[in-house]
Tab-separated table of C-alpha atoms and ligand atoms in Angstrom:
chain	number	residue	atom	x	y	z
M	1152	MET	CA	0.000	0.000	0.000
M	1153	ILE	CA	1.148	3.527	-0.852
M	1154	VAL	CA	0.466	6.291	1.697
M	1155	ALA	CA	0.507	9.890	0.511
M	1156	MET	CA	0.927	12.989	2.677
M	1157	GLY	CA	0.068	16.557	1.685
M	1158	VAL	CA	-2.911	15.523	-0.483
M	1159	THR	CA	-4.676	18.863	0.039
M	1160	GLY	CA	-1.547	20.579	-1.274
M	1161	ALA	CA	-0.171	21.225	-4.739
M	1162	THR	CA	2.056	18.203	-5.403
M	1163	GLY	CA	0.287	15.763	-3.077
M	1164	ASN	CA	-3.096	16.348	-4.670
M	1165	ALA	CA	-1.644	15.985	-8.148
M	1166	LEU	CA	0.031	12.734	-7.035
M	1167	LEU	CA	-3.320	11.389	-5.869
M	1168	HIS	CA	-4.759	12.060	-9.313
M	1169	SER	CA	-1.748	10.495	-11.051
M	1170	LEU	CA	-2.210	7.311	-9.003
M	1171	LEU	CA	-5.982	7.364	-9.618
M	1172	THR	CA	-5.299	7.543	-13.358
M	1173	LEU	CA	-3.017	4.516	-13.045
M	1174	GLY	CA	-5.677	2.719	-10.942
M	1175	THR	CA	-3.131	2.306	-8.130
M	1176	PRO	CA	-4.604	2.049	-4.610
M	1177	VAL	CA	-3.467	4.790	-2.231
M	1178	ARG	CA	-4.130	5.809	1.351
M	1179	ALA	CA	-4.455	9.604	1.363
M	1180	LEU	CA	-3.492	11.210	4.663
M	1181	THR	CA	-5.091	14.474	5.609
M	1182	ARG	CA	-4.229	16.656	8.572
M	1183	THR	CA	-7.544	18.531	8.568
M	1184	PRO	CA	-10.364	15.955	8.511
M	1185	HIS	CA	-13.079	18.265	7.151
M	1186	LYS	CA	-10.937	20.009	4.550
M	1187	PRO	CA	-11.968	18.836	1.073
M	1188	ILE	CA	-9.347	17.004	-0.989
M	1189	PRO	CA	-9.665	18.587	-4.447
M	1190	GLY	CA	-11.140	16.178	-6.968
M	1191	ILE	CA	-11.931	13.492	-4.424
M	1192	THR	CA	-15.662	13.431	-3.827
M	1193	GLY	CA	-16.249	10.987	-1.007
M	1194	ALA	CA	-14.209	10.043	2.054
M	1195	HIS	CA	-13.607	6.643	0.457
M	1196	GLN	CA	-13.457	6.719	-3.295
M	1197	PRO	CA	-11.816	3.495	-4.425
M	1198	PRO	CA	-8.918	3.136	-4.914
M	1199	VAL	CA	-8.412	6.104	-2.532
M	1200	GLU	CA	-8.716	5.452	1.185
M	1201	VAL	CA	-8.712	8.638	3.280
M	1202	GLN	CA	-7.242	8.694	6.770
M	1203	HIS	CA	-6.396	11.446	9.253
M	1204	ALA	CA	-2.726	12.011	10.149
M	1205	ASP	CA	-0.915	15.019	11.527
M	1206	ALA	CA	2.886	15.133	11.503
M	1207	THR	CA	2.784	16.806	14.929
M	1208	ASP	CA	0.957	13.731	16.289
M	1209	PRO	CA	3.188	10.600	16.205
M	1210	ARG	CA	0.315	8.319	17.195
M	1211	SER	CA	-1.735	9.372	14.161
M	1212	LEU	CA	1.288	8.748	11.909
M	1213	ARG	CA	1.863	5.255	13.308
M	1214	ALA	CA	-1.797	4.359	12.709
M	1215	ALA	CA	-1.722	5.853	9.216
M	1216	PHE	CA	1.425	3.942	8.189
M	1217	GLU	CA	0.177	0.540	9.384
M	1218	GLY	CA	0.453	-2.034	6.606
M	1219	ALA	CA	1.965	0.459	4.141
M	1220	ASP	CA	5.232	-0.117	2.296
M	1221	GLN	CA	5.732	3.171	0.395
M	1222	LEU	CA	5.306	6.816	1.393
M	1223	PHE	CA	4.949	9.978	-0.689
M	1224	LEU	CA	6.164	12.861	1.461
M	1225	ALA	CA	5.256	16.440	0.534
M	1226	MET	CA	5.123	18.896	3.399
M	1227	ALA	CA	4.190	22.564	3.534
M	1228	ASN	CA	7.059	24.979	4.058
M	1229	SER	CA	7.144	26.287	7.613
M	1230	PRO	CA	9.725	26.961	10.303
M	1231	ALA	CA	8.859	23.481	11.675
M	1232	GLN	CA	9.291	21.624	8.370
M	1233	VAL	CA	12.670	19.989	9.058
M	1234	GLU	CA	11.605	18.684	12.455
M	1235	LEU	CA	8.265	17.411	11.122
M	1236	GLU	CA	9.683	15.634	8.061
M	1237	ARG	CA	12.470	14.006	10.094
M	1238	ARG	CA	9.836	12.703	12.510
M	1239	VAL	CA	7.728	11.380	9.638
M	1240	ILE	CA	10.787	9.549	8.230
M	1241	ASP	CA	11.630	7.980	11.618
M	1242	ILE	CA	8.079	6.800	12.218
M	1243	ALA	CA	7.764	5.518	8.651
M	1244	ALA	CA	10.973	3.485	9.084
M	1245	SER	CA	9.802	1.974	12.359
M	1246	ALA	CA	6.374	1.218	10.831
M	1247	GLY	CA	7.971	-0.917	8.090
M	1248	ILE	CA	7.788	1.493	5.169
M	1249	ALA	CA	10.555	0.545	2.729
M	1250	HIS	CA	10.528	3.392	0.185
M	1251	ILE	CA	9.962	7.144	0.581
M	1252	VAL	CA	9.469	9.565	-2.311
M	1253	LYS	CA	10.307	13.007	-0.965
M	1254	VAL	CA	9.536	16.345	-2.580
M	1255	SER	CA	12.664	18.434	-2.028
M	1256	ALA	CA	13.939	21.532	-3.839
M	1257	PRO	CA	16.791	22.691	-6.067
M	1258	ALA	CA	20.000	23.838	-4.352
M	1259	ALA	CA	19.361	21.431	-1.475
M	1260	GLU	CA	22.884	21.725	-0.129
M	1261	PRO	CA	24.449	22.836	3.161
M	1262	GLY	CA	25.680	26.257	1.941
M	1263	SER	CA	22.564	27.075	-0.086
M	1264	PRO	CA	21.575	30.769	-0.117
M	1265	VAL	CA	17.943	29.625	0.246
M	1266	ALA	CA	17.071	28.735	3.848
M	1267	ILE	CA	14.287	26.312	2.851
M	1268	SER	CA	16.705	24.493	0.514
M	1269	ARG	CA	19.161	24.119	3.402
M	1270	GLY	CA	16.264	22.609	5.349
M	1271	HIS	CA	15.516	20.204	2.493
M	1272	HIS	CA	19.199	19.214	2.507
M	1273	ALA	CA	18.957	18.400	6.221
M	1274	ILE	CA	15.842	16.289	5.583
M	1275	GLU	CA	17.484	14.543	2.607
M	1276	GLU	CA	20.497	13.713	4.810
M	1277	HIS	CA	18.161	12.243	7.418
M	1278	LEU	CA	16.451	10.192	4.735
M	1279	ARG	CA	19.776	8.930	3.333
M	1280	ALA	CA	20.860	7.948	6.856
M	1281	SER	CA	17.589	6.071	7.463
M	1282	GLY	CA	18.701	3.198	5.232
M	1283	LEU	CA	15.320	3.247	3.457
M	1284	THR	CA	15.102	3.263	-0.317
M	1285	HIS	CA	14.537	6.918	-1.166
M	1286	THR	CA	13.601	8.853	-4.264
M	1287	ILE	CA	14.305	12.565	-4.086
M	1288	LEU	CA	12.490	14.996	-6.370
M	1289	ARG	CA	14.002	18.473	-6.731
M	1290	PRO	CA	11.541	20.451	-8.856
M	1291	TYR	CA	11.978	24.036	-9.953
M	1292	ALA	CA	9.213	26.553	-9.184
M	1293	PHE	CA	5.712	25.260	-9.801
M	1294	MET	CA	3.706	26.797	-12.648
M	1295	GLN	CA	0.819	26.733	-10.167
M	1296	ASN	CA	2.688	29.448	-8.167
M	1297	LEU	CA	1.980	31.823	-11.053
M	1298	LEU	CA	-1.717	31.747	-10.116
M	1299	ARG	CA	-0.709	33.660	-6.972
M	1300	LEU	CA	0.368	36.557	-9.188
M	1301	ALA	CA	-3.263	37.085	-10.248
M	1302	PRO	CA	-4.052	39.877	-7.705
M	1303	THR	CA	-1.365	42.162	-9.200
M	1304	VAL	CA	-1.720	40.838	-12.773
M	1305	VAL	CA	-5.331	42.040	-12.832
M	1306	GLN	CA	-3.968	45.464	-11.842
M	1307	GLY	CA	-1.557	45.246	-14.793
M	1308	VAL	CA	1.740	44.448	-13.066
M	1309	ILE	CA	3.994	41.552	-12.171
M	1310	LEU	CA	6.493	42.391	-9.435
M	1311	GLY	CA	9.810	40.590	-9.068
M	1312	THR	CA	13.550	40.914	-8.702
M	1313	THR	CA	14.807	38.598	-11.446
M	1314	GLY	CA	15.034	41.165	-14.274
M	1315	ASP	CA	15.705	39.402	-17.559
M	1316	ALA	CA	16.989	36.194	-15.922
M	1317	PRO	CA	15.198	33.150	-17.358
M	1318	CYS	CA	13.204	31.234	-14.714
M	1319	ASN	CA	12.146	27.639	-15.089
M	1320	HIS	CA	8.661	26.568	-14.064
M	1321	ILE	CA	7.330	23.022	-13.948
M	1322	ASP	CA	3.690	21.922	-13.800
M	1323	CYS	CA	2.951	20.084	-10.533
M	1324	ARG	CA	1.201	17.398	-12.555
M	1325	ASP	CA	4.553	16.467	-14.111
M	1326	ILE	CA	6.184	16.255	-10.675
M	1327	ALA	CA	3.298	14.039	-9.617
M	1328	ASP	CA	3.587	11.795	-12.674
M	1329	VAL	CA	7.301	11.290	-11.942
M	1330	ALA	CA	6.475	10.567	-8.273
M	1331	ALA	CA	3.841	8.046	-9.368
M	1332	ALA	CA	6.414	6.424	-11.670
M	1333	ALA	CA	8.840	6.112	-8.742
M	1334	LEU	CA	6.093	4.486	-6.659
M	1335	THR	CA	5.009	2.025	-9.338
M	1336	ARG	CA	8.137	1.323	-11.429
M	1337	PRO	CA	11.102	-0.197	-9.552
M	1338	GLU	CA	13.574	1.071	-12.159
M	1339	VAL	CA	12.603	4.691	-11.345
M	1340	ALA	CA	12.696	4.271	-7.538
M	1341	GLY	CA	15.851	5.276	-5.701
M	1342	GLY	CA	16.978	8.172	-7.897
M	1343	THR	CA	17.593	11.845	-7.165
M	1344	TYR	CA	15.920	13.858	-9.897
M	1345	THR	CA	16.077	17.558	-10.760
M	1346	LEU	CA	12.718	18.208	-12.413
M	1347	THR	CA	12.189	21.098	-14.802
M	1348	GLY	CA	9.698	22.365	-17.295
M	1349	PRO	CA	10.681	22.460	-20.979
M	1350	GLU	CA	11.898	26.093	-21.077
M	1351	ALA	CA	13.185	28.894	-18.878
M	1352	VAL	CA	11.256	32.127	-19.422
M	1353	SER	CA	11.970	35.558	-17.929
M	1354	TYR	CA	9.234	37.411	-16.045
M	1355	PRO	CA	9.118	40.217	-18.648
M	1356	GLU	CA	8.409	37.465	-21.206
M	1357	ILE	CA	5.730	35.923	-18.948
M	1358	ALA	CA	4.122	39.390	-18.749
M	1359	ALA	CA	4.240	39.593	-22.563
M	1360	ARG	CA	2.598	36.177	-22.932
M	1361	LEU	CA	-0.127	37.158	-20.454
M	1362	ARG	CA	-0.679	40.382	-22.408
M	1363	THR	CA	-1.255	38.354	-25.562
M	1364	LEU	CA	-3.488	35.872	-23.760
M	1365	THR	CA	-5.689	38.350	-21.901
M	1366	GLY	CA	-5.561	41.360	-24.217
M	1367	ARG	CA	-4.764	43.510	-21.161
M	1368	GLN	CA	-1.820	45.756	-20.395
M	1369	ILE	CA	0.473	43.775	-18.092
M	1370	ARG	CA	4.058	44.852	-17.430
M	1371	TYR	CA	6.875	43.472	-15.347
M	1372	VAL	CA	8.295	45.809	-12.689
M	1373	ASP	CA	11.762	44.978	-11.375
M	1374	LEU	CA	12.243	45.713	-7.667
M	1375	THR	CA	15.187	45.391	-5.312
M	1376	PRO	CA	15.031	42.348	-3.001
M	1377	ASP	CA	14.209	44.642	-0.050
M	1378	GLU	CA	11.368	46.304	-1.988
M	1379	LEU	CA	9.885	42.930	-2.964
M	1380	ARG	CA	10.172	41.579	0.575
M	1381	ASP	CA	8.475	44.704	1.913
M	1382	HIS	CA	5.661	44.401	-0.647
M	1383	LEU	CA	5.091	40.729	0.188
M	1384	ILE	CA	4.867	41.440	3.918
M	1385	ARG	CA	2.801	44.634	3.732
M	1386	ASN	CA	0.509	44.032	0.773
M	1387	ALA	CA	0.405	40.244	0.347
M	1388	HIS	CA	0.405	39.727	4.141
M	1389	MET	CA	3.053	37.001	3.964
M	1390	PRO	CA	4.817	35.922	7.129
M	1391	THR	CA	8.410	37.189	7.233
M	1392	TRP	CA	9.962	33.735	6.707
M	1393	LEU	CA	7.908	33.216	3.525
M	1394	ALA	CA	8.692	36.690	2.140
M	1395	ASP	CA	12.374	35.927	2.813
M	1396	HIS	CA	11.988	32.628	0.961
M	1397	VAL	CA	10.396	34.185	-2.130
M	1398	THR	CA	13.124	36.830	-2.222
M	1399	GLU	CA	15.923	34.275	-1.772
M	1400	ILE	CA	14.543	31.967	-4.462
M	1401	GLN	CA	14.318	34.865	-6.944
M	1402	GLN	CA	17.943	35.842	-6.252
M	1403	LEU	CA	18.965	32.216	-6.835
M	1404	ALA	CA	17.417	32.341	-10.319
M	1405	ILE	CA	19.788	35.198	-11.162
M	1406	THR	CA	22.936	33.518	-9.859
M	1407	ARG	CA	22.227	29.946	-11.044
M	1408	PRO	CA	20.852	29.376	-14.531
M	1409	GLU	CA	17.659	27.298	-14.405
M	1410	THR	CA	18.569	25.183	-17.394
M	1411	PRO	CA	15.922	22.635	-18.433
M	1412	THR	CA	16.817	18.967	-17.925
M	1413	THR	CA	15.560	15.933	-19.870
M	1414	THR	CA	14.537	14.091	-16.693
M	1415	VAL	CA	10.763	14.277	-17.202
M	1416	ILE	CA	10.888	12.973	-20.774
M	1417	ASP	CA	13.506	10.359	-19.806
M	1418	ILE	CA	11.220	8.955	-17.097
M	1419	LEU	CA	7.763	9.528	-18.564
M	1420	GLY	CA	8.552	9.133	-22.261
M	1421	ARG	CA	6.786	12.421	-23.025
M	1422	PRO	CA	7.878	16.037	-22.668
M	1423	PRO	CA	6.865	18.127	-19.653
M	1424	ARG	CA	3.822	20.382	-19.960
M	1425	THR	CA	4.598	23.820	-21.403
M	1426	LEU	CA	4.174	27.216	-19.782
M	1427	ASP	CA	1.987	28.336	-22.697
M	1428	ALA	CA	-0.364	25.382	-22.179
M	1429	PHE	CA	-0.568	26.176	-18.458
M	1430	LEU	CA	-1.260	29.893	-19.000
M	1431	HIS	CA	-3.861	29.070	-21.640
M	1432	GLU	CA	-5.600	26.574	-19.354
M	1433	HIS	CA	-5.753	29.132	-16.534
M	1434	HIS	CA	-6.246	32.350	-18.534
M	1435	ALA	CA	-9.570	33.135	-16.804
M	1436	HIS	CA	-7.699	33.374	-13.523
M	1437	PHE	CA	-5.736	36.358	-14.829
M	1438	ARG	CA	-8.778	38.198	-16.215
M	1439	ARG	CA	-10.858	38.637	-13.051
V	495	NAP	N1	6.137	25.846	-4.653
V	495	NAP	C1	7.232	25.668	-5.362
V	495	NAP	O1	7.450	26.328	-6.368
V	495	NAP	C2	8.238	24.625	-4.924
V	495	NAP	C3	9.365	24.421	-5.726
V	495	NAP	C4	10.287	23.435	-5.351
V	495	NAP	C5	10.067	22.688	-4.195
V	495	NAP	N2	8.948	22.909	-3.444
V	495	NAP	C6	8.742	22.080	-2.232
V	495	NAP	O2	7.616	21.254	-2.456
V	495	NAP	C7	7.143	20.810	-1.178
V	495	NAP	C8	5.669	20.551	-1.266
V	495	NAP	O3	5.044	21.755	-1.646
V	495	NAP	P1	3.497	21.824	-1.990
V	495	NAP	O4	3.322	23.149	-2.664
V	495	NAP	O5	3.025	20.578	-2.629
V	495	NAP	O6	2.903	21.937	-0.545
V	495	NAP	P2	1.551	22.695	-0.129
V	495	NAP	O7	0.643	22.918	-1.285
V	495	NAP	O8	1.980	23.853	0.698
V	495	NAP	O9	0.860	21.552	0.727
V	495	NAP	C9	1.390	21.145	1.880
V	495	NAP	C10	0.639	19.997	2.473
V	495	NAP	O10	1.290	19.747	3.728
V	495	NAP	C11	0.258	19.451	4.635
V	495	NAP	N3	0.708	19.662	5.993
V	495	NAP	C12	1.108	20.813	6.556
V	495	NAP	N4	1.411	20.601	7.853
V	495	NAP	C13	1.170	19.305	8.090
V	495	NAP	C14	1.243	18.487	9.253
V	495	NAP	N5	1.627	18.967	10.436
V	495	NAP	N6	0.907	17.178	9.143
V	495	NAP	C15	0.503	16.671	7.968
V	495	NAP	N7	0.398	17.389	6.833
V	495	NAP	C16	0.727	18.697	6.911
V	495	NAP	C17	-0.858	20.405	4.248
V	495	NAP	O11	-2.065	19.987	4.840
V	495	NAP	P3	-3.253	21.058	5.208
V	495	NAP	O12	-4.028	21.233	3.944
V	495	NAP	O13	-4.009	20.400	6.279
V	495	NAP	O14	-2.560	22.319	5.638
V	495	NAP	C18	-0.835	20.282	2.738
V	495	NAP	O15	-1.598	19.198	2.292
V	495	NAP	C19	7.557	21.899	-0.188
V	495	NAP	O16	8.287	21.324	0.865
V	495	NAP	C20	8.380	22.892	-1.008
V	495	NAP	O17	9.546	23.315	-0.345
V	495	NAP	C21	8.027	23.860	-3.798
C-alpha cells in the first residue's frame, strides 16, 4: 500500500490524481479531517482510502502507516518543516515502510543561499541515513505558483527581482507523474531527480505572454530584493519567513541558470507540460 501525505496541497493532490489515473490504490493522509481534498468526492473513493494524520501527532502517523510499504512525502514549508519531516521519516521506518518519495527543492545543499533548501538538505540527509530506499524529487518553481500573481496581474503588473533572468517553471502534474512512476516502477525508484519544465522564461516574457493571452496591459516591474520583501509582507500579508523565501529563491534564479533537464521525458517518455499550455488553461484566472 502507498500512503501519501500533503494531499490537500499542490504536489500531493496531483500525485493522488496520477495514481488514480493509473488505478493504483493509495491511502491519502489528511491533517484537517473536514478540509476537502480537491477532486476526491467521497471520504472513500476506491482506490483512494482517506485517513487522518498530523505530523505533529506521532500516534496518528503510526496508525496511518500501518500495513503500508511506500510513502509519498510532501510537506508545507514552515519553520517546523525539518523537524516534522524528520519525525515522519523515523516513524515511517519503524512502521515498516521501505521506500519514501520526498519532494525536495533545487540547491538542497548545506551552503545554499535559500534557507528552505538548506532545510531540504537536512531532511534529505536524514532520509539517506535512514537506510530506506529513497527517491528525491528536486523540482523548480511550480507553474501553479503563477496563479498567486493574479491579484497584481489584474492590476496590470507583475512584481519581481529577477530582471531578464530566465526562470524555469514546472507543472505540478509532471512532478506528480514522476512521483507516481517512482512508486510504481522499480527502475525509477531510488533516484535523485532535478525536475524542470521544458523552457526557462523571464518574467518580462511571462508578462508579454499574459498580455497576448488576456488582451490587457500587463508589465513586469523589477524591484530590489528589499522592496519585494516589503511588498510581500505589507501588501500580500506574507509571514516574514515566507517573504524571505520568495526573495531568496528569486535571487537564486539570477545567480544559477535554471537550465531545463531531460529528466521528465527520460522517465515519462513524453515532454513536460509547457508554460503556454498552463497559462492558456488558466487564462480566466488572470482576467478577473
Ligand atoms: N512551490 C514551489 O514552487 C516549490 C518548488 C520546489 C520545491 N517545493 C517544495 O515542495 C514541497 C511541497 O510543496 P506543496 O506546494 O506541494 O505543498 P503545499 O501545497 O503547501 O501543501 C502542503 C501539504 O502539507 C500538509 N501539511 C502541513 N502541515 C502538516 C502536518 N503537520 N501534518 C501533515 N500534513 C501537513 C498540508 O495539509 P493542510 O491542507 O491540512 O494544511 C498540505 O496538504 C515543499 O516542501 C516545497 O519546499 C516547492
